[in-house]
PDB file of C-alpha atoms in Angstrom:
ATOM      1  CA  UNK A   5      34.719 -60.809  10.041  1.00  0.00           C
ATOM      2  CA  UNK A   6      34.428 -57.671  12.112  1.00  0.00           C
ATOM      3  CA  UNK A   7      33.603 -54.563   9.859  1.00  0.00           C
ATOM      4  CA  UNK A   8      35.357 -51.144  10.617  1.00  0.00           C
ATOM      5  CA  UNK A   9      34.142 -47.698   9.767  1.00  0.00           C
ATOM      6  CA  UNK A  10      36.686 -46.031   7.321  1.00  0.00           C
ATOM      7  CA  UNK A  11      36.559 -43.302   9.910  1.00  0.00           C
ATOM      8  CA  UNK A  12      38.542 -44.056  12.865  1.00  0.00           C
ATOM      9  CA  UNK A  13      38.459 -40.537  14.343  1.00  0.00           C
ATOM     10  CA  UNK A  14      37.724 -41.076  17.746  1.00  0.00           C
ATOM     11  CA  UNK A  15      33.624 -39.388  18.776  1.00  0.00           C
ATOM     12  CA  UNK A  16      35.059 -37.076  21.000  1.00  0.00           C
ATOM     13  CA  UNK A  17      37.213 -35.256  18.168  1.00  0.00           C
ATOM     14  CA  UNK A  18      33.996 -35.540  15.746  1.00  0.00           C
ATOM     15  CA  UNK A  19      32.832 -32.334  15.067  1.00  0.00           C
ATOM     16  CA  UNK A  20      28.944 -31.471  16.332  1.00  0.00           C
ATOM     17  CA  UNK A  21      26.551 -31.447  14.038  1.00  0.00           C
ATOM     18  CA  UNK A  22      25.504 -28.573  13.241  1.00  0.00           C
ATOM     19  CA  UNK A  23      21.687 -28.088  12.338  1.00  0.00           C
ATOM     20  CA  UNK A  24      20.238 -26.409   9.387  1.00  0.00           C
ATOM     21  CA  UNK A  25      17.531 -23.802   9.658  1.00  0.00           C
ATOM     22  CA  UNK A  26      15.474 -22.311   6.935  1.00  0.00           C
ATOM     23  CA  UNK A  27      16.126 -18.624   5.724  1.00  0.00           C
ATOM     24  CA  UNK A  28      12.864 -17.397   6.626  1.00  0.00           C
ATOM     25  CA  UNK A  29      11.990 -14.020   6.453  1.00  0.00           C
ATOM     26  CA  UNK A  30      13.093 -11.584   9.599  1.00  0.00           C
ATOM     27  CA  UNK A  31      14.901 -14.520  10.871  1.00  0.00           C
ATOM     28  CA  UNK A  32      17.451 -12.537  13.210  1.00  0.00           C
ATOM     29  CA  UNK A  33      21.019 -14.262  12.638  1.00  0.00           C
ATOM     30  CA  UNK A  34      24.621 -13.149  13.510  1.00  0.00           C
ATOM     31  CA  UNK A  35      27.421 -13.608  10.686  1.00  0.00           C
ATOM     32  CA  UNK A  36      30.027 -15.870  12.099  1.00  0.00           C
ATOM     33  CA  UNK A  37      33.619 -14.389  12.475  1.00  0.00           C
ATOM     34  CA  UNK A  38      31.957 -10.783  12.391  1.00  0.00           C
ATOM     35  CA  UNK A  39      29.916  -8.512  14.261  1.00  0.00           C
ATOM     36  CA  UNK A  40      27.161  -7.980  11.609  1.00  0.00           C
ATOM     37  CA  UNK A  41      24.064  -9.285  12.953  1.00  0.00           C
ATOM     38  CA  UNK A  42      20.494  -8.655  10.873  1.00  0.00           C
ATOM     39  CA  UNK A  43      17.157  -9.863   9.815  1.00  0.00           C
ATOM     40  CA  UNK A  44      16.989 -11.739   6.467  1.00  0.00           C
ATOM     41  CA  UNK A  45      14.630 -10.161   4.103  1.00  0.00           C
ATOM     42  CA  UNK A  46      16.043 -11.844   1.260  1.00  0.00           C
ATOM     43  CA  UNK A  47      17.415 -15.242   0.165  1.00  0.00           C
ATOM     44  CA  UNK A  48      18.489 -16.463  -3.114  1.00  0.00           C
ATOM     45  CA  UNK A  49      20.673 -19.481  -4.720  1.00  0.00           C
ATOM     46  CA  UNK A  50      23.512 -19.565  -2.470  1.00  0.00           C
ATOM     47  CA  UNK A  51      23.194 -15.895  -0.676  1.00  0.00           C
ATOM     48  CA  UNK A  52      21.294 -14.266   1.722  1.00  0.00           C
ATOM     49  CA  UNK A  53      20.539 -10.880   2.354  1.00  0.00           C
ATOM     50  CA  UNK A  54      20.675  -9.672   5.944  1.00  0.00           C
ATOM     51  CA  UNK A  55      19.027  -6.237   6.957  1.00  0.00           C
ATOM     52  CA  UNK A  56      20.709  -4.726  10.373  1.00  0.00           C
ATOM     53  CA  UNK A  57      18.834  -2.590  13.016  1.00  0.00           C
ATOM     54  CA  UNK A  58      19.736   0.827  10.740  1.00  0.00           C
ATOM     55  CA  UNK A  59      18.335  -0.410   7.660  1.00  0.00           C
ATOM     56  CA  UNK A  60      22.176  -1.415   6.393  1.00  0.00           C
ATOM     57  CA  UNK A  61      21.489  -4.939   3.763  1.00  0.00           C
ATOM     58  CA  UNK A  62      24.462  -7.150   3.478  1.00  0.00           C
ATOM     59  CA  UNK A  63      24.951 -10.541   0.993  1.00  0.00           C
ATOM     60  CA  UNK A  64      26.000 -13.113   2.891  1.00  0.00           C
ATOM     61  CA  UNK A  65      26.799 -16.451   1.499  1.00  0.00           C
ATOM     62  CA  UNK A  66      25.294 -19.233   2.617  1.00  0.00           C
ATOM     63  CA  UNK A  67      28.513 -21.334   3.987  1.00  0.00           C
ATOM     64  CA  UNK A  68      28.452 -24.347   6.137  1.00  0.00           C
ATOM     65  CA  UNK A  69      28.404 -23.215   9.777  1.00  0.00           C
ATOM     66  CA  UNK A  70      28.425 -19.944   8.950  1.00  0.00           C
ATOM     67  CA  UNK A  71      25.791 -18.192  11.186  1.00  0.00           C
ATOM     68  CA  UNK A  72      24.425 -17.749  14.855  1.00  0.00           C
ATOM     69  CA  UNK A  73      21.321 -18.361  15.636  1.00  0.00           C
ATOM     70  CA  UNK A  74      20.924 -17.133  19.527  1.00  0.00           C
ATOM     71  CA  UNK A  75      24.916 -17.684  19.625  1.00  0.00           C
ATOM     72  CA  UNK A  76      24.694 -21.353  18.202  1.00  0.00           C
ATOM     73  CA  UNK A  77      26.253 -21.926  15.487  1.00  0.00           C
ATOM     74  CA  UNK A  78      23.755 -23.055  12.480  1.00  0.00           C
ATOM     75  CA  UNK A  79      23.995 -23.539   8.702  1.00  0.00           C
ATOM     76  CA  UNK A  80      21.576 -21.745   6.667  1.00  0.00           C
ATOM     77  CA  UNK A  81      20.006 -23.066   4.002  1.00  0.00           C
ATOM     78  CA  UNK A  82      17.207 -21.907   1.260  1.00  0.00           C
ATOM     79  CA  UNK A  83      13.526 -22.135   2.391  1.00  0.00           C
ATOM     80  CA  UNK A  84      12.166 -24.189   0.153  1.00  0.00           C
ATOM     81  CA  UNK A  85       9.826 -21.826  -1.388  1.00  0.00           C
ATOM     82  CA  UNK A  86      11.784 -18.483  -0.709  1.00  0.00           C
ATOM     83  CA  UNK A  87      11.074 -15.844   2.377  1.00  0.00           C
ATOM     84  CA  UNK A  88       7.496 -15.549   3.021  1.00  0.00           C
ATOM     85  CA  UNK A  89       6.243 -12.460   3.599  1.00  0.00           C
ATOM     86  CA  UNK A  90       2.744 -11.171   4.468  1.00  0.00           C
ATOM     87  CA  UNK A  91       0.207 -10.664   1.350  1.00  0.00           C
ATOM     88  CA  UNK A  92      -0.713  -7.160   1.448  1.00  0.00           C
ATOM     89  CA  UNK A  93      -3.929  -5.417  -0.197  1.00  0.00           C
ATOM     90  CA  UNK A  94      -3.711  -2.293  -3.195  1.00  0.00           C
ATOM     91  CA  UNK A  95      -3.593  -0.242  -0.526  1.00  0.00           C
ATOM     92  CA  UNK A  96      -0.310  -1.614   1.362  1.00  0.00           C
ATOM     93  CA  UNK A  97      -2.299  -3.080   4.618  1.00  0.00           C
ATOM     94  CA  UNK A  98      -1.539  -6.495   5.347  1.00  0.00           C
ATOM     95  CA  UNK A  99      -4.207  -8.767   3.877  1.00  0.00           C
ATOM     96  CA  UNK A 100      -6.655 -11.378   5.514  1.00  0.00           C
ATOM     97  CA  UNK A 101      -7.448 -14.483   4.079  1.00  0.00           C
ATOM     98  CA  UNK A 102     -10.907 -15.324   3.887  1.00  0.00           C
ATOM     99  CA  UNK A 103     -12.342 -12.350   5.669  1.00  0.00           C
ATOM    100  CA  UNK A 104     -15.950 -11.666   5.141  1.00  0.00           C
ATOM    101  CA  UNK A 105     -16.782  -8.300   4.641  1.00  0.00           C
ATOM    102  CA  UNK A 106     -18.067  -6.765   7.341  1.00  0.00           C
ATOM    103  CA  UNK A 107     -21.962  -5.351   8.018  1.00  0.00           C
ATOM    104  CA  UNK A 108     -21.834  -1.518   6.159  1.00  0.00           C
ATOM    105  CA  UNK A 109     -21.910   0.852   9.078  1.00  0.00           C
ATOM    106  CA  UNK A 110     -24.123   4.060   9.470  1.00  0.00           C
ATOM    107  CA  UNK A 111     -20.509   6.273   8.130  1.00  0.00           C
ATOM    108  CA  UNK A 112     -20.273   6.946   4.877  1.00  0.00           C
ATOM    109  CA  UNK A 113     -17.596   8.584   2.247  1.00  0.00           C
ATOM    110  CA  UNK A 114     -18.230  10.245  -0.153  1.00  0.00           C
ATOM    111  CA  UNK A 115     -16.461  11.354  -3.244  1.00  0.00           C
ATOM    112  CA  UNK A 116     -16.753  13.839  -6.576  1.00  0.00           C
ATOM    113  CA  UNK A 117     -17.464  11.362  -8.900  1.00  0.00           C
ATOM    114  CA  UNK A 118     -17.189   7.918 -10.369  1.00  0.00           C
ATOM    115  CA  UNK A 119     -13.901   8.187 -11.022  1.00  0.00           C
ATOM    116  CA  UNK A 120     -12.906   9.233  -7.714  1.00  0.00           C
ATOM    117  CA  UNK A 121     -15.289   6.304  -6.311  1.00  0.00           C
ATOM    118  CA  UNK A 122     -13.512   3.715  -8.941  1.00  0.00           C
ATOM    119  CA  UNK A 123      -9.726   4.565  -8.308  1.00  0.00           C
ATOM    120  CA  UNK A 124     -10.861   4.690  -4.118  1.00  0.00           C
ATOM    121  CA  UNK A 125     -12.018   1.463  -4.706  1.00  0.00           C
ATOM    122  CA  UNK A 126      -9.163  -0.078  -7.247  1.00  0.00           C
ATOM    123  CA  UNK A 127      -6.965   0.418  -4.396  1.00  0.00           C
ATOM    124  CA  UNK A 128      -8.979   0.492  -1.097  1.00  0.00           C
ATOM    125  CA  UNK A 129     -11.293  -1.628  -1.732  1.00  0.00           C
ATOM    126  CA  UNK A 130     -10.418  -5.062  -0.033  1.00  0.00           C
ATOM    127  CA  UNK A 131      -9.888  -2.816   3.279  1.00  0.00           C
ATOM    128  CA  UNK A 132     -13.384  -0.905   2.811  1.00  0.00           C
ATOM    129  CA  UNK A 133     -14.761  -4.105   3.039  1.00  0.00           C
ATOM    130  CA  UNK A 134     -13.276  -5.292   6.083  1.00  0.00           C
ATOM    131  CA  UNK A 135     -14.195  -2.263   7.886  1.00  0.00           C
ATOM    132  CA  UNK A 136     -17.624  -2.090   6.308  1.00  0.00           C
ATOM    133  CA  UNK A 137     -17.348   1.038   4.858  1.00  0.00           C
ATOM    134  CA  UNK A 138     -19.448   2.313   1.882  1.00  0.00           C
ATOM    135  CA  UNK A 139     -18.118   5.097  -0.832  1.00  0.00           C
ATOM    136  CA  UNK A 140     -20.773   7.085  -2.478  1.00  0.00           C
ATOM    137  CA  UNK A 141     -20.389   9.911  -4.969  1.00  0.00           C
ATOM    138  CA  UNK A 142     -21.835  13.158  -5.411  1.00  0.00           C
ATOM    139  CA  UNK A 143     -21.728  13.777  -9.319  1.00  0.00           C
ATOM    140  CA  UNK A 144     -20.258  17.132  -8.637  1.00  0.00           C
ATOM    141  CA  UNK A 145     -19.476  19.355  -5.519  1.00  0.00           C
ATOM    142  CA  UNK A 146     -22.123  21.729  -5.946  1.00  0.00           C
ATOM    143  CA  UNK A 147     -24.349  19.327  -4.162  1.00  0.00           C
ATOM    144  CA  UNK A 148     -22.469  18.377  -0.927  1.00  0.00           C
ATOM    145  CA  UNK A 149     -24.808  21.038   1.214  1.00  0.00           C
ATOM    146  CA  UNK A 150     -27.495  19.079   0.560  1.00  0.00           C
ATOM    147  CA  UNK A 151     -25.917  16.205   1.206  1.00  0.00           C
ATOM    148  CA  UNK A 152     -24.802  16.762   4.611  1.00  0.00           C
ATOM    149  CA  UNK A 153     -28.024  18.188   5.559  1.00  0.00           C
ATOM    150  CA  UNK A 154     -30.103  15.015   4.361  1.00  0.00           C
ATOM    151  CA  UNK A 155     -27.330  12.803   5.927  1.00  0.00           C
ATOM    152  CA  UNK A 156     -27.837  14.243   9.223  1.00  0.00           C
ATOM    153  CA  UNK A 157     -24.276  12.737  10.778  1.00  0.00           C
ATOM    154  CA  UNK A 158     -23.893  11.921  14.313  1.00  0.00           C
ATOM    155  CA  UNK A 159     -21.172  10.363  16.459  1.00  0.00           C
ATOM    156  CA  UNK A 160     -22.319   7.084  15.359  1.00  0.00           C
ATOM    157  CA  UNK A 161     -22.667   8.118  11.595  1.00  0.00           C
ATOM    158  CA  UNK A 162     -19.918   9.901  10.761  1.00  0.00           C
ATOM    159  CA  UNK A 163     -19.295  11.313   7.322  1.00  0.00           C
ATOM    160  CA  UNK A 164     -16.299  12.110   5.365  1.00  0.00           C
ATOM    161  CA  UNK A 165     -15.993  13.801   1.787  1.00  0.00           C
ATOM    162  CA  UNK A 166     -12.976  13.984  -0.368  1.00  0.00           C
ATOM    163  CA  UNK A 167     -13.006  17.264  -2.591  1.00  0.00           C
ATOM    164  CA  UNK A 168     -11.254  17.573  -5.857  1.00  0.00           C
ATOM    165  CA  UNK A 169      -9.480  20.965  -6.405  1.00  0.00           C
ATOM    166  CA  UNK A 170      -9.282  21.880  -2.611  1.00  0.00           C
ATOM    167  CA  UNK A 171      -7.292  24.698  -2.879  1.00  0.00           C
ATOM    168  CA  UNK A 172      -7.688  28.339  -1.418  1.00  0.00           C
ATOM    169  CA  UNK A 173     -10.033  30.702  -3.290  1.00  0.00           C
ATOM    170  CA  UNK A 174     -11.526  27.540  -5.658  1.00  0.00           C
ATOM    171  CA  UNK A 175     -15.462  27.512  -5.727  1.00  0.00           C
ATOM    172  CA  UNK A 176     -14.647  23.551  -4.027  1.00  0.00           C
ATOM    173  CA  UNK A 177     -13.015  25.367  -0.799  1.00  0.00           C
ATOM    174  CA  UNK A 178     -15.704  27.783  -0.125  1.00  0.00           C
ATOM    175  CA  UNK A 179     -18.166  25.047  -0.517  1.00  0.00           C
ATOM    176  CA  UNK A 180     -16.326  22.466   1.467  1.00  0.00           C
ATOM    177  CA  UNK A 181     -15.740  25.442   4.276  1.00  0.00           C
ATOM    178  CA  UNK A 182     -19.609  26.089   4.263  1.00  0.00           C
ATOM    179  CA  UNK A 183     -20.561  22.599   5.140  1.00  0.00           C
ATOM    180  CA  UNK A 184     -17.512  22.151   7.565  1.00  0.00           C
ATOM    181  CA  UNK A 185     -18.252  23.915  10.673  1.00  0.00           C
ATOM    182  CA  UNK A 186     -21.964  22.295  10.730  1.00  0.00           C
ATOM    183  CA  UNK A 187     -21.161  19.333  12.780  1.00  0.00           C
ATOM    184  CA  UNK A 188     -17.851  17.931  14.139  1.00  0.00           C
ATOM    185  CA  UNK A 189     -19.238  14.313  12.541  1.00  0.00           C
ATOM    186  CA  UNK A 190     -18.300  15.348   9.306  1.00  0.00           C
ATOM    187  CA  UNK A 191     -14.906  15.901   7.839  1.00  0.00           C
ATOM    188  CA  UNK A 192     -13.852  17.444   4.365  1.00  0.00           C
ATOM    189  CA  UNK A 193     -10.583  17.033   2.908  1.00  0.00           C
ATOM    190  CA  UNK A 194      -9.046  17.072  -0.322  1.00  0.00           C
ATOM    191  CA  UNK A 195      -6.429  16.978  -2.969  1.00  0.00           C
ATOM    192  CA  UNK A 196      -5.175  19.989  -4.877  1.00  0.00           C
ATOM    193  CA  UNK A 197      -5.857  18.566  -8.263  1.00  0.00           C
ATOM    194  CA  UNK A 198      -8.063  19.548 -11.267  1.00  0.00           C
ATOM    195  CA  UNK A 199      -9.426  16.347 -11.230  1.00  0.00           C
ATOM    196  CA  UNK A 200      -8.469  12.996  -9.605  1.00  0.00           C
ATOM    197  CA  UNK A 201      -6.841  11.808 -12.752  1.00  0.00           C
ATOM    198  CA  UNK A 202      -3.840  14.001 -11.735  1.00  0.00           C
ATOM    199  CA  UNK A 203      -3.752  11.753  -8.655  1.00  0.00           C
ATOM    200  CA  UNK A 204      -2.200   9.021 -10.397  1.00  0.00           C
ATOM    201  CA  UNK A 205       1.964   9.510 -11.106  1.00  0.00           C
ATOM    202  CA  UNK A 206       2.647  10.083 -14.630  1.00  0.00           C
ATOM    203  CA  UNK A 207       5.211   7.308 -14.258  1.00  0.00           C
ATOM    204  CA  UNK A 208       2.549   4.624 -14.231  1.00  0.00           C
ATOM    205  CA  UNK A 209       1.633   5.675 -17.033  1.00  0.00           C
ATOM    206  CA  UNK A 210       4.884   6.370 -19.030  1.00  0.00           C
ATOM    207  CA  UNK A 211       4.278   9.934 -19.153  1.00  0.00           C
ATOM    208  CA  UNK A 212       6.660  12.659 -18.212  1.00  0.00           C
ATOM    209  CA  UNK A 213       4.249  14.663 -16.746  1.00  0.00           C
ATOM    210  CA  UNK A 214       0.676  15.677 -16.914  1.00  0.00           C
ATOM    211  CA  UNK A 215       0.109  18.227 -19.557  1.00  0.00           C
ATOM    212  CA  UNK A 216      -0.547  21.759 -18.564  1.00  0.00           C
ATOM    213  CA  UNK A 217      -4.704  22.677 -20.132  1.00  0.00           C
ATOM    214  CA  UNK A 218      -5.228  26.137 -21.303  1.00  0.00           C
ATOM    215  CA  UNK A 219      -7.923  28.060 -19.130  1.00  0.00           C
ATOM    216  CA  UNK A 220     -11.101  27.930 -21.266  1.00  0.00           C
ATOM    217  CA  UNK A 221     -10.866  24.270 -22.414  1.00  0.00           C
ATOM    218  CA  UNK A 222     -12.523  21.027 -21.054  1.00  0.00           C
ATOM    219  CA  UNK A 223      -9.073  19.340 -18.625  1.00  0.00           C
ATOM    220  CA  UNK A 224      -9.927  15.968 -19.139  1.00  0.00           C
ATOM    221  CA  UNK A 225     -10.084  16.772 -23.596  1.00  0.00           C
ATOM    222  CA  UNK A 226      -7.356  19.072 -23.552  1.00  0.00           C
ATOM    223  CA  UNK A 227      -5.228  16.093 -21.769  1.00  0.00           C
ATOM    224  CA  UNK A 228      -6.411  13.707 -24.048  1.00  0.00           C
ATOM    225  CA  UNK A 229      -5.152  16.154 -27.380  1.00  0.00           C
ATOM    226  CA  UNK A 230      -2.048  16.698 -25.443  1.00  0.00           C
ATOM    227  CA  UNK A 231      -1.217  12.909 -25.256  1.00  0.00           C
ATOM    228  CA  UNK A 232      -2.212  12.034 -28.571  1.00  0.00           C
ATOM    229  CA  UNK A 233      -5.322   9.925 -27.287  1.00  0.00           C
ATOM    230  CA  UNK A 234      -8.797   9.313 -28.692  1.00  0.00           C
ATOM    231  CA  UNK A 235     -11.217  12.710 -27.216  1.00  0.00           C
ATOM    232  CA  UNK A 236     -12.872   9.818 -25.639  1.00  0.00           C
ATOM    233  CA  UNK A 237     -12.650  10.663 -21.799  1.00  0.00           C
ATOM    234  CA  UNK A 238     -14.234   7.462 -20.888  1.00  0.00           C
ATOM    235  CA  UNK A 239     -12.011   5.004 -22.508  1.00  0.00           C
ATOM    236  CA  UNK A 240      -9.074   7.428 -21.335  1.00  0.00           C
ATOM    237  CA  UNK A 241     -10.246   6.840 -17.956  1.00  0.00           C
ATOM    238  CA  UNK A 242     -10.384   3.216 -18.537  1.00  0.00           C
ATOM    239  CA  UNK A 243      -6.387   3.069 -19.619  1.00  0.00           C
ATOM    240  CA  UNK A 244      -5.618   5.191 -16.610  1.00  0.00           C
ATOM    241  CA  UNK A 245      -7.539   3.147 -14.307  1.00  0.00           C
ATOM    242  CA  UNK A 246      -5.789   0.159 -15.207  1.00  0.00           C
ATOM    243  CA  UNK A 247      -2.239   1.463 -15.088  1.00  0.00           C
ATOM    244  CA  UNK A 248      -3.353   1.827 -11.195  1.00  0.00           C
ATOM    245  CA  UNK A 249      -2.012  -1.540  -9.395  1.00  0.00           C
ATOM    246  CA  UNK A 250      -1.652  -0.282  -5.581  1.00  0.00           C
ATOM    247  CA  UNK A 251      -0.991   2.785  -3.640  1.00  0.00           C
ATOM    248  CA  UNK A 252       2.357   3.386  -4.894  1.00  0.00           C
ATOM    249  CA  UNK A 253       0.739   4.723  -8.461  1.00  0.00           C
ATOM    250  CA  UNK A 254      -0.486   7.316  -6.728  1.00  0.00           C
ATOM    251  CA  UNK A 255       0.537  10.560  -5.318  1.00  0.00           C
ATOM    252  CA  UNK A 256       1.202  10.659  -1.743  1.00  0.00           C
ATOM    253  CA  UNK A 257      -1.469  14.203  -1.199  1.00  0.00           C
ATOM    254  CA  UNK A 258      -4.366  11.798  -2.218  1.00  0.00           C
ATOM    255  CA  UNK A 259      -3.303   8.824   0.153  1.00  0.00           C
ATOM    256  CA  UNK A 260      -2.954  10.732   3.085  1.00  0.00           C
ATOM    257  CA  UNK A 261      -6.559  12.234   2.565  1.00  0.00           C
ATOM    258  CA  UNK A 262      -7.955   8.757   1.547  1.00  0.00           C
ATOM    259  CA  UNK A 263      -6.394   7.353   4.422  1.00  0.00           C
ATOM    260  CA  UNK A 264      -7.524  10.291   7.176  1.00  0.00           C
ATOM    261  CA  UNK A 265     -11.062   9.741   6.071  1.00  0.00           C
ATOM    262  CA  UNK A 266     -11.172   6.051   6.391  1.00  0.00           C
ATOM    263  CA  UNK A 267      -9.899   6.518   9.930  1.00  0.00           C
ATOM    264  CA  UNK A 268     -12.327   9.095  10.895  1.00  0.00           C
ATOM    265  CA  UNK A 269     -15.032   7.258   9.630  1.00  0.00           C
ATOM    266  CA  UNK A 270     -14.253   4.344  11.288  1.00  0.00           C
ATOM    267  CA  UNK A 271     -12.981   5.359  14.387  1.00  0.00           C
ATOM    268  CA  UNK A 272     -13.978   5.647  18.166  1.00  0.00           C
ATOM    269  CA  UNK A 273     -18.077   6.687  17.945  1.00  0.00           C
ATOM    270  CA  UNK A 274     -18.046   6.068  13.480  1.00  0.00           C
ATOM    271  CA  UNK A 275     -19.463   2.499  14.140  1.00  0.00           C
TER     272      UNK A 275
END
């Protein structure tokens, strides 16, 4: 006996399949029925969220046939393990897999002390490495002259400092101005904080603000009594150092110095 199919809809009335692609991230799709069009950069159970060329996000759910993909018509559907986006370092550059670090050049930074050197390496790190540059520290300012002088920087070994306190009339700014002018290979910036502790947002640390030191008294104890911590600067340093997961901890006048060095150093004549 001949079998029939329980459909009898002739094929030319069938509707077209319609294919399913994956949600992936900045996947550029048009909203069916509408004239929102955007790149997903976010896709959960059921929804997706759809960014447009002004930086407007829209849900969307994920209905049959609802999108265009190049003005097809296309289902989306849930990657299967979510939008992937590119793993970045501490610092916010995008990170590479595997990469070696590179040779240390001639360049070299150099910071105040080791706590500048240990936060400048919490978050820089994986991107010092890939450029090959090496962070030094001077265990105080009052030594940078010498320094520079026994560096001896050139085009092709270029140094940059970052100087705590950089602010107009400090003992750090008439230093940093003495050793500035004495070769165009070296470059001195800094932050306007006491010390780099300041550096770090008080929000990572669930403080409303870093407490104001009375002239006279050691910063780093006097913050430590003003918090309620053990007059143990070390271990202090230690807690704040590990609040510090990536460049957003951090205030925005230290990254852009951090940042400006790292490009001098390493750019056109800093190999």
């Amino acid at each position: 006996m001949r079998e029939y199919s329980p459909d009898l809809t002739p094929q030319w009335k069938r509707p077209k399949a319609v294919p399913e692609v994956a949600a992936e991230r900045d996947l550029v799709v048009e909203v069916a029925g509408t004239d929102f069009c955007g790149a997903v950069v976010a896709c959960e159970a059921g929804t997706v969220t759809l960014e447009d060329r002004f930086g407007k996000r829209r849900v969307f759910p994920m209905e049959p046939r609802g999108f265009l993909l190049d003005g097809a018509v296309v289902t989306l559907v849930r990657p299967s393990r979510g939008p992937s986006a590119p793993s970045r370092t501490a610092s916010g550059s995008i990170a590479v897999p595997g990469a070696r670090a590179r040779v240390a050049r001639a360049g070299r930074i150099y910071v105040e002390g080791r706590h500048d050197a240990e936060l400048v390496e919490r978050v820089w790190g994986d991107d010092l490495r890939i450029e090959g540059v090496v962070v030094e520290y001077l265990e105080g300012v009052d030594d940078l002259p010498a320094v520079v002088a026994e560096f001896g920087p050139t085009p092709d070994a270029r140094l940059g400092v970052l100087v705590d306190h950089l602010v107009p009339g400090s003992k750090e700014s008439r230093i940093a101005a003495s050793v500035a002018t004495t070769s165009p290979d070296v470059l001195v910036v800094g932050h306007p904080y006491v010390d780099v502790w300041q550096a770090v947002k008080p929000s990572a640390l669930g403080i409303a603000a870093w407490p104001v030191v009375p002239r006279g008294q050691d910063w780093k104890t006097g913050v430590c009594r003003a918090l309620g911590w053990p007059e143990n600067t070390g271990a202090a340093w230690q807690h704040i150092l590990s609040r510090v997961s990536s460049y957003k901890d951090l205030e925005p006048t230290l990254l852009g110095r951090v940042e400006e060095l790292i490009d001098f150093v390493t750019g056109d004549g800093g190999a």
